XYZ file of C-alpha atoms in Angstrom:
515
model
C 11.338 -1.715 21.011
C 14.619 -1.394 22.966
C 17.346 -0.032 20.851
C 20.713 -1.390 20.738
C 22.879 1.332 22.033
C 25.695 -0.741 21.253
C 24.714 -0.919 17.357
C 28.083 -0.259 15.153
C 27.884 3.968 13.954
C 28.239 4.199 10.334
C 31.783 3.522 8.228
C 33.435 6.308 6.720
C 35.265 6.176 3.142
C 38.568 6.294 5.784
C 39.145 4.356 9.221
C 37.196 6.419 11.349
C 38.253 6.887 15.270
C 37.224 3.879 17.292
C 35.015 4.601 21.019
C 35.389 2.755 23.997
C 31.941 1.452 23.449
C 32.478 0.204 19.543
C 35.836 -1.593 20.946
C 33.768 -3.504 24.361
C 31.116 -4.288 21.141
C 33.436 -5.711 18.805
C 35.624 -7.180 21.131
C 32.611 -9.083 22.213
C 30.987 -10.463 19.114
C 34.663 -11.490 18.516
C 35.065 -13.560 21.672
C 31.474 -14.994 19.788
C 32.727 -15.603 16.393
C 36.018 -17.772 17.931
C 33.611 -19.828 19.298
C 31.931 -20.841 15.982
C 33.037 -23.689 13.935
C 35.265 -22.439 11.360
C 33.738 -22.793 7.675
C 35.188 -25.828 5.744
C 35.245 -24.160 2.188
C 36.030 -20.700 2.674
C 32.457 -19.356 1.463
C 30.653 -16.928 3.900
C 27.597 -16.768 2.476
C 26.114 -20.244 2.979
C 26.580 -22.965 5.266
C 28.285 -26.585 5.193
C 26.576 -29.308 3.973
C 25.986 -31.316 6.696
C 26.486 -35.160 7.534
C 23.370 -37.455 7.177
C 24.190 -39.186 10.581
C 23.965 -42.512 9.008
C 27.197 -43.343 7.942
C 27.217 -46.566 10.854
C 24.076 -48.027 9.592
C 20.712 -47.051 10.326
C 20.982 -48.329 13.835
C 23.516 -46.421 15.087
C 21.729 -43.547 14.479
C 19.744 -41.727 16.177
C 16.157 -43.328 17.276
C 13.047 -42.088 16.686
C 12.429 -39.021 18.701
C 9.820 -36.766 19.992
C 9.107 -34.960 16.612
C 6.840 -31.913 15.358
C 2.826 -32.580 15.718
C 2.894 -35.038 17.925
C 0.361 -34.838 21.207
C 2.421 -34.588 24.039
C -0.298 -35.743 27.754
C 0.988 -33.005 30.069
C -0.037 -29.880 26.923
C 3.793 -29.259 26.891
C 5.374 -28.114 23.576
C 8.333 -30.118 24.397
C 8.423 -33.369 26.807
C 8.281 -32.390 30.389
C 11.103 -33.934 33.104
C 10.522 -37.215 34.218
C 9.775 -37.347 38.404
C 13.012 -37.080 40.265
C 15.200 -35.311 37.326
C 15.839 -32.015 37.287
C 14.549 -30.191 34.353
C 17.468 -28.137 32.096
C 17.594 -24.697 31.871
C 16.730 -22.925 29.063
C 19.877 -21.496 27.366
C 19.275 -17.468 27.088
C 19.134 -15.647 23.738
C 20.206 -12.110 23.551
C 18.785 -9.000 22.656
C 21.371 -7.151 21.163
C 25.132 -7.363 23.065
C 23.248 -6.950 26.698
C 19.678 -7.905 27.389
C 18.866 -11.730 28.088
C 15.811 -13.026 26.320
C 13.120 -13.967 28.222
C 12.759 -17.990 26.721
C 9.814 -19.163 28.762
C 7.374 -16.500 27.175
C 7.875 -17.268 23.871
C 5.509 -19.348 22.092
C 6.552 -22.758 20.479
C 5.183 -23.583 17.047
C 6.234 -26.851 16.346
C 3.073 -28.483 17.179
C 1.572 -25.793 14.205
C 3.950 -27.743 11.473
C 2.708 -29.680 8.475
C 5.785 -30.930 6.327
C 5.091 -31.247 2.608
C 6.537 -34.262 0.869
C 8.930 -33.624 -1.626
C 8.865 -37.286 -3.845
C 6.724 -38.812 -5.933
C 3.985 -41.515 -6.001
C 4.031 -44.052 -3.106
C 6.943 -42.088 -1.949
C 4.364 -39.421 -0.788
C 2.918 -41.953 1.839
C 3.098 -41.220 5.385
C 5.871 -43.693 7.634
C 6.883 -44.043 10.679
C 10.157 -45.936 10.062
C 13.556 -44.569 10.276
C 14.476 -47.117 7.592
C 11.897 -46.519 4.972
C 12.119 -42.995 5.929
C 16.055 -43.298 5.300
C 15.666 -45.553 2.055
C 13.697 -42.334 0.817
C 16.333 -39.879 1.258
C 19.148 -41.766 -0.103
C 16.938 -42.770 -2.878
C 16.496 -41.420 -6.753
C 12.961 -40.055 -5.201
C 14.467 -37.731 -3.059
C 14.803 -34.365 -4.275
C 16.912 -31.592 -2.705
C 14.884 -28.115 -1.846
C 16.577 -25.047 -3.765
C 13.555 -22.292 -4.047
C 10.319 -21.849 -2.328
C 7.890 -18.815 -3.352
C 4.244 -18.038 -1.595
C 1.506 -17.098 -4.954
C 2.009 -13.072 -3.818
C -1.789 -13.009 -3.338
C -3.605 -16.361 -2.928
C -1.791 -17.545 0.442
C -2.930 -20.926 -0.548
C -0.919 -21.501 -3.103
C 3.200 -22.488 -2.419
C 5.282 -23.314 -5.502
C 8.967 -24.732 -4.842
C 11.599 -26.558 -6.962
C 14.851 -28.299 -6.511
C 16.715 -31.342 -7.862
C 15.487 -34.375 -9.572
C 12.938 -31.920 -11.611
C 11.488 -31.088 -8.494
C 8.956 -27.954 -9.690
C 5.516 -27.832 -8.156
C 2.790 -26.110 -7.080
C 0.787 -26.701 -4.021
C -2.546 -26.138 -2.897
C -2.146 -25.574 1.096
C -5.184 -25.589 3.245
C -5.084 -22.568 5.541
C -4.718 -23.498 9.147
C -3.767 -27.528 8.513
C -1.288 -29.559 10.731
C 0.650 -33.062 10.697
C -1.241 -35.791 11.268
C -0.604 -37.834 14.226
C -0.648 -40.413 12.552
C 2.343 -39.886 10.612
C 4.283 -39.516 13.558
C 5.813 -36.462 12.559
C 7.980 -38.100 9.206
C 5.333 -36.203 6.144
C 1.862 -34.977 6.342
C -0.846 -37.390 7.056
C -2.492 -36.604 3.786
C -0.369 -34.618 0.831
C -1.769 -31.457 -0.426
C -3.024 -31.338 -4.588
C -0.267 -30.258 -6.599
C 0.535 -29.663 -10.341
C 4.070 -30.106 -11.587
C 6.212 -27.433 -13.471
C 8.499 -29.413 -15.492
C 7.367 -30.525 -19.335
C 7.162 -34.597 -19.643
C 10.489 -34.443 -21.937
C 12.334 -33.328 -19.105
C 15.462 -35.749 -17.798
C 14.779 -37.225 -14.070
C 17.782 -36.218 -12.926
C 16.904 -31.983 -14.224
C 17.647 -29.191 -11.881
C 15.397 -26.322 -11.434
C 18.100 -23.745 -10.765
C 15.785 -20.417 -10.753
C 12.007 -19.426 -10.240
C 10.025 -17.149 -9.510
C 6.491 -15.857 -10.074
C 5.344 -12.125 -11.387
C 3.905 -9.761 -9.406
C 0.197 -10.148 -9.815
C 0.573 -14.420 -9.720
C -0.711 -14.981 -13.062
C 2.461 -17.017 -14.058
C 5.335 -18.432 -12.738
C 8.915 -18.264 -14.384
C 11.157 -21.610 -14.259
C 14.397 -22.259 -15.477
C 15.498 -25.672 -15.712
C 19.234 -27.540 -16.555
C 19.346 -30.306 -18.261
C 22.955 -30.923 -18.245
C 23.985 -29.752 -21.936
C 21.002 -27.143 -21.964
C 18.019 -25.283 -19.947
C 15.302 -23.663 -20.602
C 13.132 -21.147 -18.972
C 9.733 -21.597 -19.111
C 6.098 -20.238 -18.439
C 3.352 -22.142 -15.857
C -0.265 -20.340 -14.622
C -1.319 -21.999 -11.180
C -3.438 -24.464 -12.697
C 0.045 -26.466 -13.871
C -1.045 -25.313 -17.405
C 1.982 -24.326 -19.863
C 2.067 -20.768 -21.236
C 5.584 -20.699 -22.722
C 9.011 -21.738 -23.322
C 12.496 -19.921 -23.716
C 15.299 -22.262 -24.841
C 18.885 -20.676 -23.246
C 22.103 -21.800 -25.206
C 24.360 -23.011 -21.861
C 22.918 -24.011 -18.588
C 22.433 -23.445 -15.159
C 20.268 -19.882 -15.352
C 21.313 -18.454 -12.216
C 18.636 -15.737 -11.745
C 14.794 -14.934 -13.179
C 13.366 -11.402 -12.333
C 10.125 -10.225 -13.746
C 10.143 -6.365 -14.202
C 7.561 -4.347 -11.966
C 5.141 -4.606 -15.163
C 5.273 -8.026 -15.831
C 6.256 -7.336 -19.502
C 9.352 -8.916 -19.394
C 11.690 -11.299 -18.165
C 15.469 -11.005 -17.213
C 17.524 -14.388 -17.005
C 21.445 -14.583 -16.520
C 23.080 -17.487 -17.887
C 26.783 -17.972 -18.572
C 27.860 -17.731 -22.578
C 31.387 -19.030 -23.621
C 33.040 -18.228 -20.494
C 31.004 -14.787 -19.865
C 27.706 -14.227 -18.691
C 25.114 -13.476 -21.126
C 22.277 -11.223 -19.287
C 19.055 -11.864 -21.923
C 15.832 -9.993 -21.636
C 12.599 -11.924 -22.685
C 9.158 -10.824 -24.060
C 6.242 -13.277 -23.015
C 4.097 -13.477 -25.387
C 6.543 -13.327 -28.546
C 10.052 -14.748 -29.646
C 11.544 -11.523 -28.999
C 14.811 -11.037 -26.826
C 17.844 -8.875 -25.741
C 21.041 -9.618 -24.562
C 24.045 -7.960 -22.912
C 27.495 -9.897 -22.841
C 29.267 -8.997 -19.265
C 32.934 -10.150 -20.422
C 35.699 -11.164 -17.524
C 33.085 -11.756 -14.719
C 33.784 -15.463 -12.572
C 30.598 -16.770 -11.920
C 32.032 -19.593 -9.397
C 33.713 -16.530 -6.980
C 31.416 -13.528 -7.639
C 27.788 -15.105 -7.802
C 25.826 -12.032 -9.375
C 22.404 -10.607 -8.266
C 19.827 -8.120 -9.746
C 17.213 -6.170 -9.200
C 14.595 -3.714 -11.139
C 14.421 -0.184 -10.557
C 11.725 1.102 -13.170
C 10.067 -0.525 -16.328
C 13.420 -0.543 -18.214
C 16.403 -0.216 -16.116
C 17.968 -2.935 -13.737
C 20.934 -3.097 -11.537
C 23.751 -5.953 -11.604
C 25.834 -6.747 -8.679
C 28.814 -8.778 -8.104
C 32.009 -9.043 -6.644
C 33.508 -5.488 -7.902
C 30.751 -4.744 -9.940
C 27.581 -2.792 -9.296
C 26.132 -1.652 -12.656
C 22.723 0.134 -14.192
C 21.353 -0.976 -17.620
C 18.793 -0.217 -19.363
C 16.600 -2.330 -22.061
C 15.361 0.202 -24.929
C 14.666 0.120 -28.389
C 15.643 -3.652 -28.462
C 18.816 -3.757 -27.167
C 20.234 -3.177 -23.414
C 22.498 -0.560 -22.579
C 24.561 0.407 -20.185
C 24.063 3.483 -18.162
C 26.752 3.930 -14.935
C 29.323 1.888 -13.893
C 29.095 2.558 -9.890
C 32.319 2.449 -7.619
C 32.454 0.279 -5.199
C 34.311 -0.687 -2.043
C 37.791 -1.991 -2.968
C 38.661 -5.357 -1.419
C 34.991 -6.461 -1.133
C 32.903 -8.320 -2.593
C 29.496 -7.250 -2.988
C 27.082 -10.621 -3.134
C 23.146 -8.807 -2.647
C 21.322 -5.777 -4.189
C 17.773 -4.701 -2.994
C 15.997 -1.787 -4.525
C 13.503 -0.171 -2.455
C 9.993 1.110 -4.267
C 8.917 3.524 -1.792
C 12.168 5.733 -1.179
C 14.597 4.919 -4.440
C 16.956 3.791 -1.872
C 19.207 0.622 -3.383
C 21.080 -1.662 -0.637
C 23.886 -3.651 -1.357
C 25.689 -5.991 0.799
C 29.310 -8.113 0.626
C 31.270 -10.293 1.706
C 32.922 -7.908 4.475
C 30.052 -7.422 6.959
C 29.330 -3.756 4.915
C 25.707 -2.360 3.854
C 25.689 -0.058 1.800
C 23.039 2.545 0.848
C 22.572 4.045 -2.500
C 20.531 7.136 -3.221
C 19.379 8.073 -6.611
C 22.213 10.010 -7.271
C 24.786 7.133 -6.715
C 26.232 8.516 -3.809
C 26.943 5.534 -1.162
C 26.459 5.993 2.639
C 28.381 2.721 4.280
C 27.257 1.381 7.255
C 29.610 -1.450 9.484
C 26.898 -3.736 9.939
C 28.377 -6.765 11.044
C 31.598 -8.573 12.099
C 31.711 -11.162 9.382
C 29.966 -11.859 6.072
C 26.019 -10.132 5.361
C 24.079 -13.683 4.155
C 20.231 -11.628 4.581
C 19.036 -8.080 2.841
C 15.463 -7.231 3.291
C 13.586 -3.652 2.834
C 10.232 -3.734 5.414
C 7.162 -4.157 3.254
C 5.035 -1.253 3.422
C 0.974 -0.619 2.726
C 1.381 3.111 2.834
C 4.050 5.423 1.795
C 6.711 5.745 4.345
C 5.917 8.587 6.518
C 8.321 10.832 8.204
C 12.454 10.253 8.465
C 12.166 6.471 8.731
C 12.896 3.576 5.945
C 13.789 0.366 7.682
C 16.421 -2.203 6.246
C 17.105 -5.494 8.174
C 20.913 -7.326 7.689
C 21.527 -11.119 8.745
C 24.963 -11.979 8.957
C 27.247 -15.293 9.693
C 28.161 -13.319 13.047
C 24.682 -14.551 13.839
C 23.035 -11.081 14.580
C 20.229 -9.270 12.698
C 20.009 -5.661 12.619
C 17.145 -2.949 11.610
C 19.028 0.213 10.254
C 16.954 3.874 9.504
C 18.077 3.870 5.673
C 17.180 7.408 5.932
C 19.164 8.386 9.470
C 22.511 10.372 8.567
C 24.355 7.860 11.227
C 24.664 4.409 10.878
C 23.267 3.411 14.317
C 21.227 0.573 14.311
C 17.491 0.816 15.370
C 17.618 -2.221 16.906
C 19.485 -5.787 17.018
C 18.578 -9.078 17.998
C 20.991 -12.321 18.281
C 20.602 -15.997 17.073
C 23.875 -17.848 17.558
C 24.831 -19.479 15.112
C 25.144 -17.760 11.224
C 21.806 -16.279 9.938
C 20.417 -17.641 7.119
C 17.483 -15.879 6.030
C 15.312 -13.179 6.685
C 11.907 -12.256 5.905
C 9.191 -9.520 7.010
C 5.602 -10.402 6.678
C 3.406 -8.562 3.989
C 2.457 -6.109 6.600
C 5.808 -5.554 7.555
C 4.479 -5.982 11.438
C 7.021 -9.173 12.136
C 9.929 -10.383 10.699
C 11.398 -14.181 10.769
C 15.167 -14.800 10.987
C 16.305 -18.470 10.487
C 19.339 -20.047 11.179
C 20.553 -23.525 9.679
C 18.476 -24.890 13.367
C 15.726 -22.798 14.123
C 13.595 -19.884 13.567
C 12.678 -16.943 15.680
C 9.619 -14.107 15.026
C 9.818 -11.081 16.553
C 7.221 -8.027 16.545
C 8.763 -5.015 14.325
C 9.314 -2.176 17.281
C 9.231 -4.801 20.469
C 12.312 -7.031 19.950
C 12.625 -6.945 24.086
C 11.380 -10.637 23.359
C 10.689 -12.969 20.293
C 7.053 -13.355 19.678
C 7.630 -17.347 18.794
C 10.133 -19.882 18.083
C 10.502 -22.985 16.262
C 12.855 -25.187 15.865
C 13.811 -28.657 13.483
C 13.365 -31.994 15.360
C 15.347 -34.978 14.682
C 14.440 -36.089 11.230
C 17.051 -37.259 8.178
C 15.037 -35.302 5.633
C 16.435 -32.512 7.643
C 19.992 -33.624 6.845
C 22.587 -33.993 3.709
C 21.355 -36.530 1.068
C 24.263 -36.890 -0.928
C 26.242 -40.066 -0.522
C 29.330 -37.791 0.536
C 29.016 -35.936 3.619
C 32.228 -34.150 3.356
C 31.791 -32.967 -0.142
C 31.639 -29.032 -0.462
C 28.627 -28.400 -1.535
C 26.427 -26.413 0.813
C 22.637 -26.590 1.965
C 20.352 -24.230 0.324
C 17.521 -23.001 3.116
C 14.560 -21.164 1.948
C 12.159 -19.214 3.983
C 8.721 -16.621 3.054
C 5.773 -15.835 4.326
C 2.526 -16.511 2.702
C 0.693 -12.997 1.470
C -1.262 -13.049 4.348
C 1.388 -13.706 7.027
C -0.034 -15.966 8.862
C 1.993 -19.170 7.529
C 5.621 -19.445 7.098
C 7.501 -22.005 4.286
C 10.900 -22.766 5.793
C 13.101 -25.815 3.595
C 16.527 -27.115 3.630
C 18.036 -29.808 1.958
C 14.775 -32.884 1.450
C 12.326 -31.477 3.898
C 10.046 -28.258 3.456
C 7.749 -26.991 6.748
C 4.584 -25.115 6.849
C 4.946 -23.525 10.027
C 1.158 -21.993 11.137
C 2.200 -18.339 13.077
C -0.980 -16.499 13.201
């Protein structure tokens, strides 16, 4: 792996002195951020909604194209020149501020894509038609994708959840692909699946949180109904364990504690947000009322560090609890950076370590103690947090952290290096994402709105594959107003073994074979 020697050095609690490098660096990824599109609502964190295309008719827009899966004569991943035109040349990515990536040696994957479809009934069946594939979108039958989880052992089994009472759970064949057939629109033949909503649910439900515990023997969904939501219980089989009724929708967040003994849900309450602690199993619960908190411009986040304690993070706030006795408590009130706003918080099994991130391009790292170490990460906003995955306890000086950010660059810090130099850093373009490491921690994914790259963890001379969306309008905004505010939700994991990664956004949802 190449390291970035141009990687920002670690922010002091005071403006520290500026080198010539840093300035040739940040004037740089500057001169890139003025030629991004400016965001149209202000948020930093997530991307536009985009148009549909379709706004002239179906006809105007665009015609059906060469799409993922489909067999291509000449064994090229993308349609070869015709005779007398001149091939174009790949645009370059960068490694780090410097190095030019080397496009031609990086393998394709879109011909290793099966798309699951997201509707119901006939709607499942595979077409070829830009209209019918249209009438679909637009339609009552087609969900938007908010959350996508891999079982965190049986790589077989995808559960994901959106609009519309979109909650299922699939049954994905290792190693399938799209069917010719289908020219590229859904899979040829739609994998089993068992649905996660119960039959009294209203069509037009939103599953705004899920998530499974850690050993996969039940999965946690919270659903709004409009004037209430519930969170409740599902083992794989699509069989109903238990139900939690909340008293005022949307649950923004489910976390399971590292035991699987309880349940945390947040969930606004009068104007505050009500953080409740559930017992599967029994009727029993806990809450803690955080009073003054603005839910709209400080989304919270929260992770477990033991059996009993949890961190909160939003905005201002960074806070340890801890549920005892039947009640939650609060331990330490942490202080933060003033004039950011902290939006991620990632605890770290193997060291202790806790990572937050904000609004301000900062990552901070936490030690047990609460002492902070702040690192400039990036230029802009951090949208992607991720510790590596580990099989054996860290060994020696070295804890890696990976940052996405809307400057479009993803960095590896040394959580446990006294300067903030970044291992590495590797360059997308456009505003990262998401992030994620395989199991192993050997490769790690970073997607932009567009297109995914995978690169080795120590060798990021090079990405090890790419993939990218072709034209589809599953791909693109389903709600009748394109220039409405609200922003596409992407989602992206890899399955426990790491060979297949789930990437959605917006009505489509790709099972992209890497391994």
């Amino acid at each position: 792996m190449d390291e970035d020697d141009e990687a920002e050095p670690e922010a002091a609690s005071t403006a520290p002195a500026t080198s010539g490098g840093e300035v040739e660096n940040n004037r740089k990824r500057q001169i890139d951020r003025q030629q991004q599109a400016p965001l149209l609502n202000g948020s930093p964190a997530k991307r536009p909604r985009l148009s549909n295309g379709y706004e002239n008719g179906v006809d105007a827009a665009t015609t059906p194209m060469e799409l993922d899966g489909q067999n291509h004569s000449d064994h090229h991943a993308y349609p070869s020149p015709k005779e007398g035109e001149q091939a174009l040349t790949p645009i370059p990515r960068t490694d780090g501020p410097e190095q030019g990536t080397q496009v031609e040696k990086v393998e394709e994957l879109a011909a290793e894509t099966t798309f699951i479809p997201l509707g119901s009934g006939l709607d499942d069946a595979p077409t070829s038609s830009p209209t019918t594939a249209l009438a679909r979108i637009n339609g009552e039958s087609a969900p938007v994708l908010l959350h996508c989880q891999w079982h965190p052992r049986d790589p077989t089994i995808l559960a994901a959840a959106g609009t519309d009472a979109l909650a299922r759970i699939w049954n994905i064949s290792r190693g399938a692909t799209t069917d010719p057939a289908s020219d590229g629109h859904v899979n040829g033949v739609a994998p089993n699946f068992h649905i996660l909503v119960e039959d009294d649910t209203q069509p037009r439900a939103t599953v705004t949180a899920m998530a499974w515990n850690g050993d996969g023997t039940a999965i946690a969904v919270a659903t709004d109904n409009g004037s209430k939501a519930r969170i409740d219980l599902w083992n794989t089989d699509g069989a109903h364990l238990q139900g939690f009724e909340v008293a005022e929708p949307p649950v923004i967040k489910i976390r399971w504690n590292p035991d699987n003994a309880t349940i945390l849900g947040i969930a606004p309450d009068n104007g505050e947000m009500l953080i409740t602690i559930y017992q599967p199993g029994t009727s029993n619960t806990m809450t803690y009322t955080l009073q003054q908190h603005d839910l709209d411009s400080e989304p919270l986040d929260v992770a477990w560090i033991s059996e009993s304690e949890f961190l909160v993070c939003g905005g201002n706030l960074l806070m340890a609890l801890r549920c005892a006795n039947r009640e939650i408590t609060e331990i330490k009130r942490f202080e933060t950076r003033e004039g950011d706003s902290l939006t991620q918080v990632q605890f770290d099994w193997r060291s202790s370590l806790v990572a937050t991130c904000g609004e301000k391009g900062f990552v901070d790292i936490w030690d047990s103690a609460g002492k902070r170490r702040e690192i400039g990460a990036h230029c802009d906003a951090v949208t992607a947090l991720a510790w590596q995955p580990l099989q054996q306890p860290p060994q020696g000086d070295e804890r890696l952290l990976a940052s996405g950010g809307e400057d479009g660059a993803i960095f590896i810090w040394n959580a446990l290096a006294p300067a903030g130099k970044a291992k590495c850093s590797m360059t997308m373009g456009p505003p990262i994402v998401a992030l994620a490491f395989t199991p192993d921690g050997a490769f790690i994914a970073g997607a932009t709105s567009e297109r995914i790259l995978i690169w080795k963890v120590g060798d990021h001379s090079i990405p090890r594959a790419s993939w990218s969306r072709a034209p589809h309008p599953g791909w693109l905004s389903p709600r009748p107003n394109p220039e409405t505010d609200e922003e596409d939700e992407h989602c992206l994991g890899w399955d426990a073994t790491g060979h297949k990664l789930a990437y959605g956004v917006n009505s489509r949802l790709a099972i992209i074979n890497f391994r």
